[in-house]
Coordinates of C-alpha atoms in Angstrom, one line a residue:
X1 CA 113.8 108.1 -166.0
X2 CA 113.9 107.3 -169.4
X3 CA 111.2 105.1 -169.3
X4 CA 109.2 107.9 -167.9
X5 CA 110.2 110.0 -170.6
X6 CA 109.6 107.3 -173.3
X7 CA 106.1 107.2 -172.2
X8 CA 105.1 111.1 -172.2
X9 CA 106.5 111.1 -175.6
X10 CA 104.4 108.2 -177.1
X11 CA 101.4 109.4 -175.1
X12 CA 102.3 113.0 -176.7
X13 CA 102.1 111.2 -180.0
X14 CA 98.6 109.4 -179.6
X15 CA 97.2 112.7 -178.3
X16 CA 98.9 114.3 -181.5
X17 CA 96.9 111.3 -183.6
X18 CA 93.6 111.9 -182.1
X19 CA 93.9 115.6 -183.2
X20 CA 94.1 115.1 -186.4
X21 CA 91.8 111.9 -186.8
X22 CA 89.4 113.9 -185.5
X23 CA 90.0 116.5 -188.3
X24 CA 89.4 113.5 -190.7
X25 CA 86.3 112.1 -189.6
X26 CA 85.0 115.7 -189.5
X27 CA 86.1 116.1 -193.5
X28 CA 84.6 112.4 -194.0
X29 CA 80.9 113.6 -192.9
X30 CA 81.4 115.9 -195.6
X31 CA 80.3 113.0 -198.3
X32 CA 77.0 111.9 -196.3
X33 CA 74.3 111.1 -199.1
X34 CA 76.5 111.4 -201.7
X35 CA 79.1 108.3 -201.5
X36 CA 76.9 105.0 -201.0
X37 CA 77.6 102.5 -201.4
X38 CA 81.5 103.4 -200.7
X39 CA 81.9 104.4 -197.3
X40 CA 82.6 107.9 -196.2
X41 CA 86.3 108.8 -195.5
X42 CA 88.1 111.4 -194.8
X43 CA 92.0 111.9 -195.2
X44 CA 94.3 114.7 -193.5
X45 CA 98.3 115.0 -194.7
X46 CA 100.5 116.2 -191.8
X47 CA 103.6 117.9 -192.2
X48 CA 105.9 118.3 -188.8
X49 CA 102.9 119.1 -186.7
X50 CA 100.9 121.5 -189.2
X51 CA 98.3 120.0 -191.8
X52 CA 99.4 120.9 -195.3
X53 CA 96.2 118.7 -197.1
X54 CA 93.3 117.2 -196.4
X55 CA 90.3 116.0 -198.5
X56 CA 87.3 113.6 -198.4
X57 CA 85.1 111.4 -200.5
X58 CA 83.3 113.4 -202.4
X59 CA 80.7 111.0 -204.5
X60 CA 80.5 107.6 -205.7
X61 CA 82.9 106.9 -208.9
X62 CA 85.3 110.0 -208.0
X63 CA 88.3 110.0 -206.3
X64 CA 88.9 108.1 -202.7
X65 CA 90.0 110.9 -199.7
X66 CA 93.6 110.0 -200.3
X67 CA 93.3 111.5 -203.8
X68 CA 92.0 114.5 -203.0
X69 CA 93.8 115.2 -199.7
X70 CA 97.4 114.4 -201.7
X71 CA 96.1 116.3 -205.1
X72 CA 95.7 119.3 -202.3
X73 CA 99.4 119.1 -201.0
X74 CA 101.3 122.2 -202.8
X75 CA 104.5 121.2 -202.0
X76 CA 105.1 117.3 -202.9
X77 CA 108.7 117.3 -201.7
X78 CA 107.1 116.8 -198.4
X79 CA 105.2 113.9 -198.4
X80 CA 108.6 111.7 -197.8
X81 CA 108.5 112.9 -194.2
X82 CA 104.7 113.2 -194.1
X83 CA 102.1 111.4 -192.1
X84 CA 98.6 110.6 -193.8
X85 CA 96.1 110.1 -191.4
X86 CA 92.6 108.4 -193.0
X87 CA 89.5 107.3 -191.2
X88 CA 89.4 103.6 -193.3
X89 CA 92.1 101.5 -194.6
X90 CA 93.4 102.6 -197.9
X91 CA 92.5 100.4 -200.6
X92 CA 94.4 97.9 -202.4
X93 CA 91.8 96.7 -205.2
X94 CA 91.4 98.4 -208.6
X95 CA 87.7 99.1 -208.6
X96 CA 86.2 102.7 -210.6
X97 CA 90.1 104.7 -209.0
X98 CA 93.3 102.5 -208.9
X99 CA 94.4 101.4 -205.6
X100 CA 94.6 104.5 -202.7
X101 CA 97.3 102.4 -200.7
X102 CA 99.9 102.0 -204.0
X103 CA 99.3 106.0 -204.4
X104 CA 100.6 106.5 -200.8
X105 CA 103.2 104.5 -201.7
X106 CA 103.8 105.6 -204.6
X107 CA 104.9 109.2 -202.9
X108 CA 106.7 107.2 -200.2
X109 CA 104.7 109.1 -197.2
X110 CA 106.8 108.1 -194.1
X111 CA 103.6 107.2 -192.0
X112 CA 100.4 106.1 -192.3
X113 CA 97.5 106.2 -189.3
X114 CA 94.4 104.4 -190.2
X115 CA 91.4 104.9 -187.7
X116 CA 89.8 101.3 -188.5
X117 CA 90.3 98.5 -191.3
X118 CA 88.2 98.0 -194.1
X119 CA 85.8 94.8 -193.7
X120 CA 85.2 94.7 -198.0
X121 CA 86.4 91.5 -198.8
X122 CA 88.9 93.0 -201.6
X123 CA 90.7 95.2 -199.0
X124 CA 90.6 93.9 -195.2
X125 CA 94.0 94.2 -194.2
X126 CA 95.6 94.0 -197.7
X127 CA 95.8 97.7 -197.5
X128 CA 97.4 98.0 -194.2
X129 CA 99.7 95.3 -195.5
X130 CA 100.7 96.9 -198.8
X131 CA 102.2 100.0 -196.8
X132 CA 104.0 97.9 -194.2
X133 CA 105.6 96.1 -196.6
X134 CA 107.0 98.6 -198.6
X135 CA 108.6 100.3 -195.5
X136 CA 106.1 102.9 -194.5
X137 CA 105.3 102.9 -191.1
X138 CA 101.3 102.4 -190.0
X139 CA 99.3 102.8 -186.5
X140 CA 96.3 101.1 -186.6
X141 CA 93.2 101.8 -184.4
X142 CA 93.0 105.8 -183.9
X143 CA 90.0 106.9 -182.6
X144 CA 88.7 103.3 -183.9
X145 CA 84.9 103.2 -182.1
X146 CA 84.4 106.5 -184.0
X147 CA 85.5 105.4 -187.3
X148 CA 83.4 102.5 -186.9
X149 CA 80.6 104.3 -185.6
X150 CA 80.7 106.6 -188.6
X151 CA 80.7 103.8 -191.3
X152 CA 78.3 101.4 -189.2
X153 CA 76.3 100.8 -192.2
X154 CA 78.8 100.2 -194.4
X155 CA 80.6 97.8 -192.0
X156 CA 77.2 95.9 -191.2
X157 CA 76.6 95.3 -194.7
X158 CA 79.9 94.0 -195.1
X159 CA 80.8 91.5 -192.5
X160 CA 76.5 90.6 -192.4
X161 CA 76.3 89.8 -196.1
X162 CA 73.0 91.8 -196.1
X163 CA 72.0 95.7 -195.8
X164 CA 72.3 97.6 -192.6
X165 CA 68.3 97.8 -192.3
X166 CA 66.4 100.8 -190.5
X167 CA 62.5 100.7 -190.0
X168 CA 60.7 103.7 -190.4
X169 CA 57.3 104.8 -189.5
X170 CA 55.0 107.5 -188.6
X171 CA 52.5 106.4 -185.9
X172 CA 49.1 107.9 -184.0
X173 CA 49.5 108.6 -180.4
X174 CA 47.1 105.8 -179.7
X175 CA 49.1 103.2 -181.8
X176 CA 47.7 102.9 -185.4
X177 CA 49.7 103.9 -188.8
X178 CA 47.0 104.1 -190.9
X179 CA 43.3 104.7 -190.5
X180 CA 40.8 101.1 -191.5
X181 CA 40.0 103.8 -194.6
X182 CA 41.6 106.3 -196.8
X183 CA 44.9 108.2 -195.1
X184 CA 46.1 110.3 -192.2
X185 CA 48.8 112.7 -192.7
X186 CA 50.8 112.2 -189.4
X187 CA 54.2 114.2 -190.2
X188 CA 54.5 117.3 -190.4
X189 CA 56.4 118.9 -193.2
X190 CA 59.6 119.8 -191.2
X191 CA 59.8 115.9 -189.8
X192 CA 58.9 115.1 -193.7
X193 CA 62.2 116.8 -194.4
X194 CA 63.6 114.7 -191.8
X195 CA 62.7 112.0 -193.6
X196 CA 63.9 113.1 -196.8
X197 CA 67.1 113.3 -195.1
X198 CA 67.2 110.1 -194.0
X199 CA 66.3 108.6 -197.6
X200 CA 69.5 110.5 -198.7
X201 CA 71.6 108.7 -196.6
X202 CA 70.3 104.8 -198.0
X203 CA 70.7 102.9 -200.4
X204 CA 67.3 101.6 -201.6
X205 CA 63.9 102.4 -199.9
X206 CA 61.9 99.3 -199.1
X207 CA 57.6 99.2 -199.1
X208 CA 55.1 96.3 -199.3
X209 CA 52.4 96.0 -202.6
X210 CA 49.6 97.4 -200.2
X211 CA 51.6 100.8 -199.5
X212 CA 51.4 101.3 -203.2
X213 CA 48.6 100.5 -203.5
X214 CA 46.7 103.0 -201.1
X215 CA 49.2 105.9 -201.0
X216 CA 50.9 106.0 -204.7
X217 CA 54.1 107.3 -203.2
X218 CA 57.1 108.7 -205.2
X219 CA 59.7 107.2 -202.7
X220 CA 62.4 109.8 -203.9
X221 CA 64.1 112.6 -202.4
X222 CA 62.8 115.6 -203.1
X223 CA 63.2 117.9 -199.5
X224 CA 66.7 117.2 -199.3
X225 CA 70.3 117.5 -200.9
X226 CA 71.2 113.9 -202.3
X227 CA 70.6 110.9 -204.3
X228 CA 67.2 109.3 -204.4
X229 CA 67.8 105.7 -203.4
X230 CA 66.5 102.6 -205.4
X231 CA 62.8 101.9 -204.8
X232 CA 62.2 98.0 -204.1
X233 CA 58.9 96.7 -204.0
X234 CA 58.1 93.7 -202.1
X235 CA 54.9 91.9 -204.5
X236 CA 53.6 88.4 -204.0
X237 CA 51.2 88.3 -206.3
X238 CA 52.9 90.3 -208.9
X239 CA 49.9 92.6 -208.6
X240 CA 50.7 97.0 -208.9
X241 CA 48.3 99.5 -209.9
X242 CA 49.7 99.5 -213.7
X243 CA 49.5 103.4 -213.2
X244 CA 51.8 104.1 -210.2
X245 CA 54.2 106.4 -210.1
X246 CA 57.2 103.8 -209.1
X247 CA 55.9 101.6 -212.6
X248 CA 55.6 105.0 -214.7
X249 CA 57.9 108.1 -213.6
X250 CA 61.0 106.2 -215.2
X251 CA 63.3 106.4 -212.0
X252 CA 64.6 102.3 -211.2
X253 CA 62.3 100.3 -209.3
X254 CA 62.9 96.8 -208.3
X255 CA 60.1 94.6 -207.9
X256 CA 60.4 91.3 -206.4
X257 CA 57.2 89.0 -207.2
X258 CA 57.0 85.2 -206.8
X259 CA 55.5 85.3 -210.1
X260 CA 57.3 87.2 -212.6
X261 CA 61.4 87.4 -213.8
X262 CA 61.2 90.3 -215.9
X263 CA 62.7 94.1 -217.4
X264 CA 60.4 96.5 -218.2
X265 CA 61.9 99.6 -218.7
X266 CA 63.2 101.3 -215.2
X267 CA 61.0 98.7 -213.8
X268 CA 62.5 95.2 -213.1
X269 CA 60.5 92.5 -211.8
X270 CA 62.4 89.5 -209.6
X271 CA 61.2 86.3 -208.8
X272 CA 61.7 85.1 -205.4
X273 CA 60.5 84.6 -202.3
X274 CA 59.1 87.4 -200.8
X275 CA 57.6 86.2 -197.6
X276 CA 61.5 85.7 -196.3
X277 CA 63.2 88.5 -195.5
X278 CA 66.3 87.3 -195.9
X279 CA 65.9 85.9 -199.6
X280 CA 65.3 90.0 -201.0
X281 CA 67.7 91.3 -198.4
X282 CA 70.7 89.0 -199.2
X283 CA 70.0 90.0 -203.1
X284 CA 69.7 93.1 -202.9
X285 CA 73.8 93.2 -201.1
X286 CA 74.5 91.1 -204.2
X287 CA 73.3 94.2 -206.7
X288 CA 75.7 96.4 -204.3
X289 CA 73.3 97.7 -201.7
X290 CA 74.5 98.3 -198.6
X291 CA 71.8 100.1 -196.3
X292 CA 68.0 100.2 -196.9
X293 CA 65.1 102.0 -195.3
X294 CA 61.8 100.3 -194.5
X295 CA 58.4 102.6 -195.1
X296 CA 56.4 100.3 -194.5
X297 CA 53.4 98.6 -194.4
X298 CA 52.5 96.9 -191.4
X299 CA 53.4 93.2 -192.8
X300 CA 56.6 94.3 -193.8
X301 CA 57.8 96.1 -190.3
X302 CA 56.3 92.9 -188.9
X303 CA 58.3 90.4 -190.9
X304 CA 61.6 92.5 -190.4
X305 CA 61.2 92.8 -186.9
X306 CA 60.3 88.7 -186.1
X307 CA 63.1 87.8 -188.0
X308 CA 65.7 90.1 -186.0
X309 CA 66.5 91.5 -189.8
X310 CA 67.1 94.9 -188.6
X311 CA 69.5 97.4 -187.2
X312 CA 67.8 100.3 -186.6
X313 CA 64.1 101.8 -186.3
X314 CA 63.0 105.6 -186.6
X315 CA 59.1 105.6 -184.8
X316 CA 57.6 109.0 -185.2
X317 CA 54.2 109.5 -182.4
X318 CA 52.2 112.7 -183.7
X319 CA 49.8 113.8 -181.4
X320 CA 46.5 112.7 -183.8
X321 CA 44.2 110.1 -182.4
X322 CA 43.2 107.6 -185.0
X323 CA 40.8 105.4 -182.5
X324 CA 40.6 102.5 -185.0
X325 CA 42.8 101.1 -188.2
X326 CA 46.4 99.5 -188.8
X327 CA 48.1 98.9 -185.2
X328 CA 51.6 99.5 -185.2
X329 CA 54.4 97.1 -185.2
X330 CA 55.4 96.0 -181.6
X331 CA 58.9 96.6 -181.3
X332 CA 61.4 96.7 -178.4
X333 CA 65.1 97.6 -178.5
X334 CA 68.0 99.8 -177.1
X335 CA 66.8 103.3 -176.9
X336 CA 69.3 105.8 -179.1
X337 CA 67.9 108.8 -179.4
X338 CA 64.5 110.5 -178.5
X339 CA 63.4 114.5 -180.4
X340 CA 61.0 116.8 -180.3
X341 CA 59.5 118.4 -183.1
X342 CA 56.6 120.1 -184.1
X343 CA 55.0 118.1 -181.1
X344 CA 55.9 115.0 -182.7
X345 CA 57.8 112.5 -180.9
X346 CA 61.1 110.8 -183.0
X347 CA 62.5 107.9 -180.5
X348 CA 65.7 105.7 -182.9
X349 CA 66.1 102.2 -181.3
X350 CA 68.8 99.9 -182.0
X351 CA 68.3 96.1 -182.5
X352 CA 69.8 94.7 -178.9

């Protein structure tokens, strides 16, 4: 009897968890496009069965959810019997805010429910183990898939040593991505919005020499709320239109060139190998970059794809018939999602 009792009450309890993790992650989205390279997290304070704070990541350099959600408790003298649930370990490294794990401490919450550890070297587990050790009690693993699932890019980059990659192109329904001359508009301007979107959401937006070449893009994020990523530039021969907008329009570019090891201005120039994917990619995690987006060209899609380098690819089909040009990259992999819009097709894979 009292084992059957023991049971309902601690299945009572994980149900009770869920409920408010759930409230969390939902308060985590909250800092999409806004917090890379720090994860997203979300934190909810629960007081005898009723939430009395809650708060999120807002941006980059400000304060972690735990901040914000205790900052929003009125009453402090109740954090002592408290729980604090939070979507990602709390930290236990003094990076731009002190240490989110010794502030929990610090107001001696009685419980602590963390949906999924943090794989940064500088926290994984020391967080988990900086509570436990001063008494507080902590549940691991609440709601875990979708903590992960949320933070996927950030996790990726993390335990991969490189950036969670995602390809991205616009295609003709007969296969091609670019006319043999001049260019073909194949988005329309609600799936360029899309797109916009998706740059919001990335660290640094990756093209080849010949994109800038031929289509002078901006690479910023101008159709959407949030931070325009870095723009990397993948150069061999060291060889831009000296008047492009990524060389003159003042907003950082990173060029890397076998050829050159230079600063100039917003422009920096970075000698390596640029035929290995790997080489740029495992730099570019070294400057803090955690997720990229690939535009394009061809050679680049192509390079990414034979190396297995990616995680991710966004293929857009538009309804236009090109009959001759660039083919598109051949790529096969777990089908995510497929959309509709504006008779466009918009298919996400994920790298099997």
């Amino acid at each position: 009897m009292w084992w059957g009792i023991a049971n309902f009450v601690g299945e009572m309890k994980i149900k009770s968890d869920k409920i408010f993790m759930r409230r969390a992650l939902q308060l985590a989205r909250a800092g999409a496009g806004h917090v890379s390279p720090n994860p997203m997290v979300g934190a909810v304070v629960v007081h005898d069965g009723r939430i009395v704070g809650e708060g999120f990541h807002r941006r980059w350099g400000e304060g972690h959810a735990e901040v914000n959600a205790i900052a929003s408790v009125k009453d402090r003298s109740l954090l002592p019997s408290s729980t604090v649930y939070v979507t990602l370990e709390p930290c236990s490294h003094y990076g731009k805010t002190p240490p989110c794990a010794q502030l929990l401490i610090d107001h001696r919450v009685a419980r602590v429910v963390v949906g999924t550890l943090d794989p940064f070297e500088k926290v994984s587990g020391r967080g988990v183990a900086m509570l436990r050790e001063s008494g507080i009690e902590v549940t691991v693993g609440i709601l875990e898939e979708e903590c992960r699932k949320l933070n996927r890019r950030f996790i990726k980059a993390h335990t991969a040593g490189r950036p969670w990659v995602l390809l991205k192109w616009a295609q003709s329904a007969d296969g091609f991505i670019a006319p043999s001359q001049g260019r073909s508009a194949l988005s329309s301007p609600l799936t360029t919005v899309f797109m916009h979107r998706e740059r919001a959401l990335v660290d640094a937006i990756v093209v080849g020499a010949r994109t800038v070449a031929i289509d002078d893009p901006s690479l910023t994020v101008r159709h959407w709320s949030g931070n325009s990523p870095l723009r990397v530039v993948l150069s061999r021969r060291a060889s831009l239109p000296a008047g492009s907008r990524l060389l003159t329009d003042g907003n950082p570019t990173l060029v890397y060139s076998q050829l050159r090891n230079v600063k100039e201005g917003a422009v920096e120039w970075v000698s390596l190998d640029t035929s290995q994917p790997a080489s740029w990619l495992e730099d570019l995690y070294r400057r803090g970059v955690t997720s990229v987006m690939v535009e394009g060209g061809a050679n680049v899609l192509t390079q990414l794809i034979a190396s297995g380098l990616w995680d991710e690819a966004r293929i857009e089909t538009a309804p236009t018939l090109l009959h001759d040009g660039v083919p598109a990259p051949a790529i096969t992999g777990q089908e995510l999602s497929k959309e509709i819009h504006d008779g466009r097709e918009i298919v996400t894979l994920a790298h099997e």
